PDB file of C-alpha atoms in Angstrom:
ATOM      1  CA  UNK A 695     145.965 -11.285 185.993  1.00 54.00           C
ATOM      2  CA  UNK A 696     147.856 -12.842 183.065  1.00 55.00           C
ATOM      3  CA  UNK A 697     144.592 -13.875 181.421  1.00 46.00           C
ATOM      4  CA  UNK A 698     143.188 -10.347 181.832  1.00 45.00           C
ATOM      5  CA  UNK A 699     146.280  -8.794 180.247  1.00 48.00           C
ATOM      6  CA  UNK A 700     146.270 -11.264 177.362  1.00 43.00           C
ATOM      7  CA  UNK A 701     142.561 -10.746 176.800  1.00 37.00           C
ATOM      8  CA  UNK A 702     143.033  -6.970 176.848  1.00 48.00           C
ATOM      9  CA  UNK A 703     145.732  -7.158 174.174  1.00 48.00           C
ATOM     10  CA  UNK A 704     143.605  -9.514 172.072  1.00 44.00           C
ATOM     11  CA  UNK A 705     140.576  -7.233 172.419  1.00 52.00           C
ATOM     12  CA  UNK A 706     142.587  -4.186 171.318  1.00 57.00           C
ATOM     13  CA  UNK A 707     143.528  -6.000 168.099  1.00 62.00           C
ATOM     14  CA  UNK A 708     139.861  -6.700 167.411  1.00 75.00           C
ATOM     15  CA  UNK A 709     138.587  -3.111 167.600  1.00 93.00           C
ATOM     16  CA  UNK A 710     139.409   0.358 166.342  1.00 96.00           C
ATOM     17  CA  UNK A 711     137.968   1.922 169.498  1.00 96.00           C
ATOM     18  CA  UNK A 712     141.290   2.822 171.157  1.00 97.00           C
ATOM     19  CA  UNK A 713     142.609   4.268 167.885  1.00 97.00           C
ATOM     20  CA  UNK A 714     139.575   6.501 167.432  1.00 97.00           C
ATOM     21  CA  UNK A 715     139.729   7.538 171.093  1.00 96.00           C
ATOM     22  CA  UNK A 716     143.368   8.547 170.624  1.00 96.00           C
ATOM     23  CA  UNK A 717     142.444  10.539 167.513  1.00 97.00           C
ATOM     24  CA  UNK A 718     139.705  12.330 169.452  1.00 96.00           C
ATOM     25  CA  UNK A 719     142.216  13.211 172.150  1.00 96.00           C
ATOM     26  CA  UNK A 720     144.449  14.746 169.490  1.00 97.00           C
ATOM     27  CA  UNK A 721     141.639  16.974 168.207  1.00 97.00           C
ATOM     28  CA  UNK A 722     140.330  14.844 165.336  1.00 97.00           C
ATOM     29  CA  UNK A 723     137.100  13.630 166.956  1.00 96.00           C
ATOM     30  CA  UNK A 724     134.822  15.544 164.604  1.00 96.00           C
ATOM     31  CA  UNK A 725     136.306  14.321 161.333  1.00 98.00           C
ATOM     32  CA  UNK A 726     134.553  11.885 159.001  1.00 98.00           C
ATOM     33  CA  UNK A 727     135.856   8.306 159.014  1.00 98.00           C
ATOM     34  CA  UNK A 728     136.339   6.182 155.891  1.00 98.00           C
ATOM     35  CA  UNK A 729     137.754   2.715 155.326  1.00 98.00           C
ATOM     36  CA  UNK A 730     140.359   1.772 152.753  1.00 98.00           C
ATOM     37  CA  UNK A 731     140.647  -1.845 151.519  1.00 97.00           C
ATOM     38  CA  UNK A 732     138.597  -3.130 154.475  1.00 96.00           C
ATOM     39  CA  UNK A 733     135.294  -2.970 156.306  1.00 96.00           C
ATOM     40  CA  UNK A 734     135.857  -2.907 160.058  1.00 96.00           C
ATOM     41  CA  UNK A 735     132.494  -3.346 161.771  1.00 94.00           C
ATOM     42  CA  UNK A 736     133.621  -1.985 165.155  1.00 95.00           C
ATOM     43  CA  UNK A 737     134.054   1.393 163.445  1.00 95.00           C
ATOM     44  CA  UNK A 738     130.256   1.550 163.133  1.00 95.00           C
ATOM     45  CA  UNK A 739     130.035   1.821 166.918  1.00 95.00           C
ATOM     46  CA  UNK A 740     133.135   3.882 167.710  1.00 95.00           C
ATOM     47  CA  UNK A 741     132.683   6.319 164.813  1.00 96.00           C
ATOM     48  CA  UNK A 742     128.875   6.484 164.954  1.00 95.00           C
ATOM     49  CA  UNK A 743     127.643   9.534 163.095  1.00 96.00           C
ATOM     50  CA  UNK A 744     131.005  10.023 161.377  1.00 97.00           C
ATOM     51  CA  UNK A 745     131.513   6.761 159.475  1.00 97.00           C
ATOM     52  CA  UNK A 746     130.788   6.962 155.743  1.00 97.00           C
ATOM     53  CA  UNK A 747     128.185   4.600 154.244  1.00 97.00           C
ATOM     54  CA  UNK A 748     127.436   3.603 150.657  1.00 96.00           C
ATOM     55  CA  UNK A 749     124.095   3.847 148.852  1.00 96.00           C
ATOM     56  CA  UNK A 750     122.964   0.469 150.202  1.00 97.00           C
ATOM     57  CA  UNK A 751     123.545   1.521 153.815  1.00 96.00           C
ATOM     58  CA  UNK A 752     126.735  -0.514 154.224  1.00 96.00           C
ATOM     59  CA  UNK A 753     130.023   0.951 155.488  1.00 97.00           C
ATOM     60  CA  UNK A 754     131.801   2.556 152.548  1.00 97.00           C
ATOM     61  CA  UNK A 755     134.904   0.657 151.406  1.00 98.00           C
ATOM     62  CA  UNK A 756     137.263   2.785 149.344  1.00 98.00           C
ATOM     63  CA  UNK A 757     139.691   1.039 147.008  1.00 97.00           C
ATOM     64  CA  UNK A 758     142.606   3.445 146.624  1.00 96.00           C
ATOM     65  CA  UNK A 759     144.268   6.664 147.774  1.00 97.00           C
ATOM     66  CA  UNK A 760     142.613   8.580 144.928  1.00 96.00           C
ATOM     67  CA  UNK A 761     139.177   7.661 146.285  1.00 97.00           C
ATOM     68  CA  UNK A 762     140.269   8.740 149.783  1.00 98.00           C
ATOM     69  CA  UNK A 763     141.491  12.083 148.407  1.00 97.00           C
ATOM     70  CA  UNK A 764     138.217  12.614 146.542  1.00 96.00           C
ATOM     71  CA  UNK A 765     136.184  11.846 149.646  1.00 97.00           C
ATOM     72  CA  UNK A 766     138.351  14.208 151.705  1.00 97.00           C
ATOM     73  CA  UNK A 767     137.891  17.024 149.167  1.00 96.00           C
ATOM     74  CA  UNK A 768     134.115  16.593 149.313  1.00 96.00           C
ATOM     75  CA  UNK A 769     134.181  16.474 153.132  1.00 95.00           C
ATOM     76  CA  UNK A 770     136.084  19.601 154.063  1.00 95.00           C
ATOM     77  CA  UNK A 771     139.627  18.492 153.282  1.00 97.00           C
ATOM     78  CA  UNK A 772     140.411  16.037 156.087  1.00 98.00           C
ATOM     79  CA  UNK A 773     139.322  12.497 157.014  1.00 98.00           C
ATOM     80  CA  UNK A 774     140.382   9.676 159.285  1.00 98.00           C
ATOM     81  CA  UNK A 775     141.126   6.474 157.385  1.00 99.00           C
ATOM     82  CA  UNK A 776     140.915   2.946 158.802  1.00 98.00           C
ATOM     83  CA  UNK A 777     143.260   0.824 156.696  1.00 98.00           C
ATOM     84  CA  UNK A 778     145.036  -2.528 157.075  1.00 98.00           C
ATOM     85  CA  UNK A 779     148.557  -1.928 158.395  1.00 98.00           C
ATOM     86  CA  UNK A 780     150.008  -3.598 155.282  1.00 97.00           C
ATOM     87  CA  UNK A 781     148.303  -0.971 153.059  1.00 97.00           C
ATOM     88  CA  UNK A 782     148.862   2.169 155.147  1.00 96.00           C
ATOM     89  CA  UNK A 783     151.987   3.250 153.243  1.00 96.00           C
ATOM     90  CA  UNK A 784     149.837   3.803 150.126  1.00 96.00           C
ATOM     91  CA  UNK A 785     148.479   6.947 151.755  1.00 96.00           C
ATOM     92  CA  UNK A 786     151.923   8.363 152.478  1.00 91.00           C
ATOM     93  CA  UNK A 787     153.128   7.636 148.956  1.00 90.00           C
ATOM     94  CA  UNK A 788     150.135   9.133 147.127  1.00 90.00           C
ATOM     95  CA  UNK A 789     150.397  12.425 145.239  1.00 90.00           C
ATOM     96  CA  UNK A 790     148.351  15.318 146.614  1.00 90.00           C
ATOM     97  CA  UNK A 791     147.739  13.717 150.017  1.00 94.00           C
ATOM     98  CA  UNK A 792     149.199  14.764 153.348  1.00 96.00           C
ATOM     99  CA  UNK A 793     149.044  11.860 155.787  1.00 96.00           C
ATOM    100  CA  UNK A 794     149.754  11.416 159.471  1.00 96.00           C
ATOM    101  CA  UNK A 795     149.940   7.856 160.847  1.00 97.00           C
ATOM    102  CA  UNK A 796     148.111   8.061 164.171  1.00 98.00           C
ATOM    103  CA  UNK A 797     148.630   4.464 165.289  1.00 97.00           C
ATOM    104  CA  UNK A 798     147.617   0.864 164.815  1.00 97.00           C
ATOM    105  CA  UNK A 799     146.314  -2.121 166.730  1.00 97.00           C
ATOM    106  CA  UNK A 800     148.584  -4.617 164.963  1.00 96.00           C
ATOM    107  CA  UNK A 801     145.972  -5.335 162.313  1.00 96.00           C
ATOM    108  CA  UNK A 802     144.487  -1.978 161.355  1.00 98.00           C
ATOM    109  CA  UNK A 803     145.969   1.506 161.235  1.00 98.00           C
ATOM    110  CA  UNK A 804     144.304   4.877 161.647  1.00 98.00           C
ATOM    111  CA  UNK A 805     145.676   7.566 159.365  1.00 98.00           C
ATOM    112  CA  UNK A 806     144.744  11.231 159.197  1.00 98.00           C
ATOM    113  CA  UNK A 807     144.538  12.315 155.564  1.00 98.00           C
ATOM    114  CA  UNK A 808     144.350  15.879 154.363  1.00 97.00           C
ATOM    115  CA  UNK A 809     144.123  17.380 150.902  1.00 95.00           C
ATOM    116  CA  UNK A 810     144.335  20.938 149.727  1.00 79.00           C
ATOM    117  CA  UNK A 811     147.206  22.526 151.620  1.00 56.00           C
ATOM    118  CA  UNK A 812     150.479  22.127 153.469  1.00 48.00           C
ATOM    119  CA  UNK A 813     148.796  22.053 156.906  1.00 48.00           C
ATOM    120  CA  UNK A 814     145.829  19.886 155.931  1.00 52.00           C
ATOM    121  CA  UNK A 815     146.899  17.028 158.215  1.00 51.00           C
ATOM    122  CA  UNK A 816     147.297  19.243 161.308  1.00 51.00           C
ATOM    123  CA  UNK A 817     144.552  19.767 163.935  1.00 52.00           C
TER     124      UNK A 817
END
């Protein structure tokens, strides 16, 4: 029992699956998913069909809040962002971005980002 609990906690830290499932339950399951300052390979499975890719077919890695905002503008105004916990505050501090911290697994956070209006981060 102890091993199963410890393994479960370890496994949650190694995947974004539970975070994306939570986001889907909150009404964000149809939004595109981008990655900021990281490439998390489990997102390819859990966000299949929604994860952004670059021109070489690799998961798109954005390098700053401005790039996230630009992607969101081109994608209907809202995106889910997988970002290292240590960098998540960049999204809340950025001009022109509404952000909603949906949760984290201890290593990576999932943040809803909206651009274009006061309710852009609401379902």
